[in-house]
Amino acid sequence: MDKKITIAIDGFSSTGKSTIAKQLANALGYVYVDTGAMYRAIAFYAMQNNLISKDYINKEKLIESLPQINLQFLFNPNLGFAEMYLNDTNIEKEIRTIEVSNFVSKIAEISEVRSKLVELQKQMGKNKAIVMDGRDIGTVVFPDAELKIFMTASSQTRAKRRFDELQQKGDTVSFEEVLRNVEERDYIDTHRSDSPLVKAENAIEIDNSFLTREQQYQKVMDLVNAILK
């Protein structure tokens, strides 16, 4: 019987976690879960329902609403990956904007939101054969994962990648705004009291500031093959 493992990928925003996670899942025939999309979906829900703005967040109302929030990943064969659905509506495009990015770390600080999503994530991975990326996968969701990767790159490099991505989508945004968003998210993610972003003890750190996608993929695939053998 083929050995099945759990691959946990953590790291800072815009380090290409989802790119490598999708590549691995496709190569291995594993399920891929983008936990960032789950937090983005809740941020989007809060925005739609006027529960969050630049200087205000109605935590109580959002926590009360959690039972009514149904999140699902549905596989899109044309794209080759699963898209995020909120209460049966595809919101994959809507959650990738800079507006949602500006709120997502604030939403992820809320313990009740984290515990709801961590519970869902643990369920998704109970049969292994999964690649999951996020901020607390190797530390909280799958502390026993066979392979833990921690992705990092300079904030300038990450902001440039994110800026290029948003420009390609036609979003009007300045590089300074993107850099500020990256740095603010880093600060919130690493300083929150509940499950802050930290490198798991046995995680392998990969700084991809100067790696091509192919080099990065090869590096990680070598680690996967070493475990599977």
Tab-separated table of C-alpha atoms in Angstrom:
chain	number	residue	atom	x	y	z
A	1	MET	CA	0.000	0.000	0.000
A	2	ASP	CA	1.346	3.416	-0.947
A	3	LYS	CA	2.476	5.513	1.966
A	4	LYS	CA	0.337	8.639	2.459
A	5	ILE	CA	1.658	11.644	4.332
A	6	THR	CA	0.500	15.049	5.560
A	7	ILE	CA	2.410	18.063	4.229
A	8	ALA	CA	2.105	21.276	6.267
A	9	ILE	CA	3.311	24.507	4.671
A	10	ASP	CA	3.466	27.633	6.808
A	11	GLY	CA	4.980	31.040	6.243
A	12	PHE	CA	4.512	34.725	5.669
A	13	SER	CA	2.014	36.198	3.217
A	14	SER	CA	2.960	36.163	-0.485
A	15	THR	CA	5.791	33.643	-0.097
A	16	GLY	CA	4.220	31.428	-2.757
A	17	LYS	CA	2.874	28.846	-0.271
A	18	SER	CA	-0.188	28.106	-2.369
A	19	THR	CA	1.854	27.834	-5.594
A	20	ILE	CA	4.115	25.117	-4.191
A	21	ALA	CA	1.226	23.443	-2.342
A	22	LYS	CA	-0.831	23.161	-5.561
A	23	GLN	CA	2.188	21.792	-7.461
A	24	LEU	CA	2.793	19.129	-4.794
A	25	ALA	CA	-0.876	18.156	-4.554
A	26	ASN	CA	-1.097	17.772	-8.343
A	27	ALA	CA	2.110	15.721	-8.550
A	28	LEU	CA	1.126	13.429	-5.670
A	29	GLY	CA	-2.619	13.224	-6.356
A	30	TYR	CA	-3.239	14.717	-2.888
A	31	VAL	CA	-5.967	17.067	-1.676
A	32	TYR	CA	-4.846	20.705	-1.499
A	33	VAL	CA	-6.317	23.055	1.093
A	34	ASP	CA	-5.623	26.798	1.099
A	35	THR	CA	-6.477	27.783	4.678
A	36	GLY	CA	-5.797	31.441	3.869
A	37	ALA	CA	-8.829	31.321	1.555
A	38	MET	CA	-10.961	30.219	4.520
A	39	TYR	CA	-9.911	33.250	6.589
A	40	ARG	CA	-10.349	35.463	3.531
A	41	ALA	CA	-13.883	34.088	3.081
A	42	ILE	CA	-14.782	35.062	6.635
A	43	ALA	CA	-13.214	38.500	6.129
A	44	PHE	CA	-15.299	38.855	2.944
A	45	TYR	CA	-18.453	37.803	4.843
A	46	ALA	CA	-17.692	40.424	7.531
A	47	MET	CA	-17.225	43.105	4.836
A	48	GLN	CA	-20.469	42.143	3.070
A	49	ASN	CA	-22.375	42.352	6.357
A	50	ASN	CA	-20.789	45.627	7.529
A	51	LEU	CA	-19.077	43.927	10.471
A	52	ILE	CA	-15.622	45.302	9.680
A	53	SER	CA	-14.165	48.553	8.401
A	54	LYS	CA	-10.842	50.386	8.595
A	55	ASP	CA	-11.229	51.268	12.275
A	56	TYR	CA	-14.057	49.040	13.467
A	57	ILE	CA	-14.814	45.347	13.883
A	58	ASN	CA	-17.991	43.916	15.404
A	59	LYS	CA	-16.466	40.738	16.872
A	60	GLU	CA	-19.582	39.784	18.871
A	61	LYS	CA	-21.854	39.864	15.812
A	62	LEU	CA	-19.300	38.003	13.699
A	63	ILE	CA	-18.871	35.288	16.351
A	64	GLU	CA	-22.681	34.970	16.578
A	65	SER	CA	-22.809	34.579	12.769
A	66	LEU	CA	-20.219	31.763	12.589
A	67	PRO	CA	-22.814	28.920	12.642
A	68	GLN	CA	-24.442	30.459	9.533
A	69	ILE	CA	-21.166	30.570	7.618
A	70	ASN	CA	-20.759	27.519	5.416
A	71	LEU	CA	-17.378	27.181	3.703
A	72	GLN	CA	-16.614	24.645	0.977
A	73	PHE	CA	-13.845	23.956	-1.487
A	74	LEU	CA	-15.221	22.726	-4.809
A	75	PHE	CA	-12.824	21.382	-7.410
A	76	ASN	CA	-12.771	23.250	-10.719
A	77	PRO	CA	-11.467	20.829	-13.391
A	78	ASN	CA	-10.743	23.717	-15.810
A	79	LEU	CA	-8.417	25.371	-13.309
A	80	GLY	CA	-7.048	22.194	-11.761
A	81	PHE	CA	-7.696	23.304	-8.183
A	82	ALA	CA	-10.572	23.795	-5.761
A	83	GLU	CA	-12.245	27.184	-5.402
A	84	MET	CA	-13.676	28.768	-2.272
A	85	TYR	CA	-17.447	28.821	-1.822
A	86	LEU	CA	-19.218	30.824	0.874
A	87	ASN	CA	-22.806	29.688	1.492
A	88	ASP	CA	-22.921	28.039	-1.968
A	89	THR	CA	-21.531	31.084	-3.830
A	90	ASN	CA	-18.151	30.987	-5.576
A	91	ILE	CA	-16.120	33.851	-4.072
A	92	GLU	CA	-12.646	32.795	-5.295
A	93	LYS	CA	-12.138	36.023	-7.279
A	94	GLU	CA	-13.648	38.348	-4.644
A	95	ILE	CA	-11.401	37.144	-1.803
A	96	ARG	CA	-8.145	37.868	-3.663
A	97	THR	CA	-8.441	41.675	-3.583
A	98	ILE	CA	-6.268	44.085	-1.604
A	99	GLU	CA	-9.402	45.129	0.365
A	100	VAL	CA	-9.833	41.602	1.719
A	101	SER	CA	-6.060	41.343	2.287
A	102	ASN	CA	-6.249	44.440	4.473
A	103	PHE	CA	-8.735	42.766	6.838
A	104	VAL	CA	-7.776	39.096	6.811
A	105	SER	CA	-5.139	39.188	9.582
A	106	LYS	CA	-7.556	41.056	11.879
A	107	ILE	CA	-10.165	38.352	11.298
A	108	ALA	CA	-7.563	35.625	11.916
A	109	GLU	CA	-6.819	37.117	15.350
A	110	ILE	CA	-10.309	36.174	16.602
A	111	SER	CA	-10.005	32.956	18.633
A	112	GLU	CA	-13.547	31.766	17.883
A	113	VAL	CA	-12.912	32.095	14.142
A	114	ARG	CA	-9.626	30.195	14.465
A	115	SER	CA	-11.151	27.341	16.463
A	116	LYS	CA	-14.009	26.911	13.956
A	117	LEU	CA	-11.579	26.797	11.019
A	118	VAL	CA	-8.948	24.638	12.743
A	119	GLU	CA	-11.659	22.077	13.518
A	120	LEU	CA	-12.693	22.030	9.831
A	121	GLN	CA	-9.050	21.761	8.731
A	122	LYS	CA	-8.323	18.824	11.061
A	123	GLN	CA	-11.395	17.047	9.652
A	124	MET	CA	-10.187	17.590	6.097
A	125	GLY	CA	-6.826	16.017	6.902
A	126	LYS	CA	-7.895	12.997	8.919
A	127	ASN	CA	-7.089	10.565	6.077
A	128	LYS	CA	-3.684	12.119	5.288
A	129	ALA	CA	-2.768	12.524	1.559
A	130	ILE	CA	-3.188	16.270	2.009
A	131	VAL	CA	-1.124	19.400	1.394
A	132	MET	CA	-2.295	22.319	3.520
A	133	ASP	CA	-0.852	25.799	3.675
A	134	GLY	CA	-1.393	28.641	6.120
A	135	ARG	CA	0.066	30.184	9.260
A	136	ASP	CA	-0.394	27.512	11.944
A	137	ILE	CA	-0.588	24.223	10.043
A	138	GLY	CA	2.609	22.644	11.388
A	139	THR	CA	2.146	24.071	14.879
A	140	VAL	CA	-1.608	23.747	15.552
A	141	VAL	CA	-3.547	21.942	12.813
A	142	PHE	CA	-1.142	19.076	12.058
A	143	PRO	CA	1.599	19.063	14.719
A	144	ASP	CA	2.371	15.443	13.683
A	145	ALA	CA	2.703	16.150	9.939
A	146	GLU	CA	5.446	14.065	8.327
A	147	LEU	CA	6.744	17.079	6.407
A	148	LYS	CA	6.654	20.678	7.626
A	149	ILE	CA	7.896	23.524	5.456
A	150	PHE	CA	8.301	27.131	6.586
A	151	MET	CA	8.385	29.616	3.703
A	152	THR	CA	9.996	33.011	3.909
A	153	ALA	CA	11.253	35.820	1.643
A	154	SER	CA	12.055	39.497	2.098
A	155	SER	CA	9.054	41.835	2.457
A	156	GLN	CA	10.166	43.773	-0.646
A	157	THR	CA	10.287	40.590	-2.748
A	158	ARG	CA	6.876	39.493	-1.488
A	159	ALA	CA	5.292	42.902	-2.060
A	160	LYS	CA	6.661	42.953	-5.634
A	161	ARG	CA	5.139	39.513	-6.346
A	162	ARG	CA	1.783	40.497	-4.887
A	163	PHE	CA	1.835	43.852	-6.715
A	164	ASP	CA	2.532	42.153	-10.075
A	165	GLU	CA	-0.254	39.642	-9.408
A	166	LEU	CA	-2.791	42.386	-8.610
A	167	GLN	CA	-1.702	44.437	-11.635
A	168	GLN	CA	-2.249	41.429	-13.908
A	169	LYS	CA	-5.779	41.116	-12.532
A	170	GLY	CA	-6.399	44.774	-13.367
A	171	ASP	CA	-6.524	46.019	-9.760
A	172	THR	CA	-5.459	49.640	-9.367
A	173	VAL	CA	-3.104	49.590	-6.421
A	174	SER	CA	0.245	51.187	-5.617
A	175	PHE	CA	3.390	49.251	-4.711
A	176	GLU	CA	3.588	51.238	-1.432
A	177	GLU	CA	0.065	50.115	-0.474
A	178	VAL	CA	0.942	46.477	-1.157
A	179	LEU	CA	4.208	46.710	0.803
A	180	ARG	CA	2.380	48.317	3.730
A	181	ASN	CA	-0.218	45.525	3.627
A	182	VAL	CA	2.509	42.835	3.608
A	183	GLU	CA	4.338	44.431	6.568
A	184	GLU	CA	1.142	44.996	8.580
A	185	ARG	CA	0.047	41.405	8.034
A	186	ASP	CA	3.484	40.132	9.084
A	187	TYR	CA	3.230	42.125	12.306
A	188	ILE	CA	-0.315	40.994	13.157
A	189	ASP	CA	0.366	37.357	12.179
A	190	THR	CA	3.487	37.111	14.350
A	191	HIS	CA	2.145	39.091	17.334
A	192	ARG	CA	-1.371	37.701	17.832
A	193	SER	CA	-1.965	35.876	21.109
A	194	ASP	CA	-3.788	32.893	19.563
A	195	SER	CA	-1.597	30.673	17.333
A	196	PRO	CA	0.888	33.305	16.149
A	197	LEU	CA	2.911	32.589	13.026
A	198	VAL	CA	6.056	30.784	14.196
A	199	LYS	CA	8.263	28.206	12.564
A	200	ALA	CA	7.443	24.735	13.938
A	201	GLU	CA	10.396	23.145	15.722
A	202	ASN	CA	10.935	20.450	13.106
A	203	ALA	CA	10.017	22.551	10.053
A	204	ILE	CA	12.445	23.008	7.170
A	205	GLU	CA	12.860	26.685	6.318
A	206	ILE	CA	12.971	27.729	2.676
A	207	ASP	CA	13.843	31.318	1.785
A	208	ASN	CA	12.665	31.674	-1.798
A	209	SER	CA	13.677	35.330	-2.338
A	210	PHE	CA	16.019	34.195	-5.125
A	211	LEU	CA	14.578	30.823	-6.145
A	212	THR	CA	12.613	30.203	-9.328
A	213	ARG	CA	9.353	28.238	-9.039
A	214	GLU	CA	11.097	25.226	-10.609
A	215	GLN	CA	14.033	25.350	-8.170
A	216	GLN	CA	11.665	25.645	-5.239
A	217	TYR	CA	9.495	22.772	-6.465
A	218	GLN	CA	12.525	20.520	-6.968
A	219	LYS	CA	13.842	21.340	-3.502
A	220	VAL	CA	10.549	20.470	-1.807
A	221	MET	CA	9.867	17.435	-3.999
A	222	ASP	CA	13.262	16.005	-2.974
A	223	LEU	CA	12.171	16.331	0.686
A	224	VAL	CA	8.840	14.608	-0.076
A	225	ASN	CA	10.530	11.730	-1.946
A	226	ALA	CA	13.015	11.207	0.890
A	227	ILE	CA	10.081	10.679	3.296
A	228	LEU	CA	8.027	8.520	0.917
A	229	LYS	CA	11.011	6.208	0.345
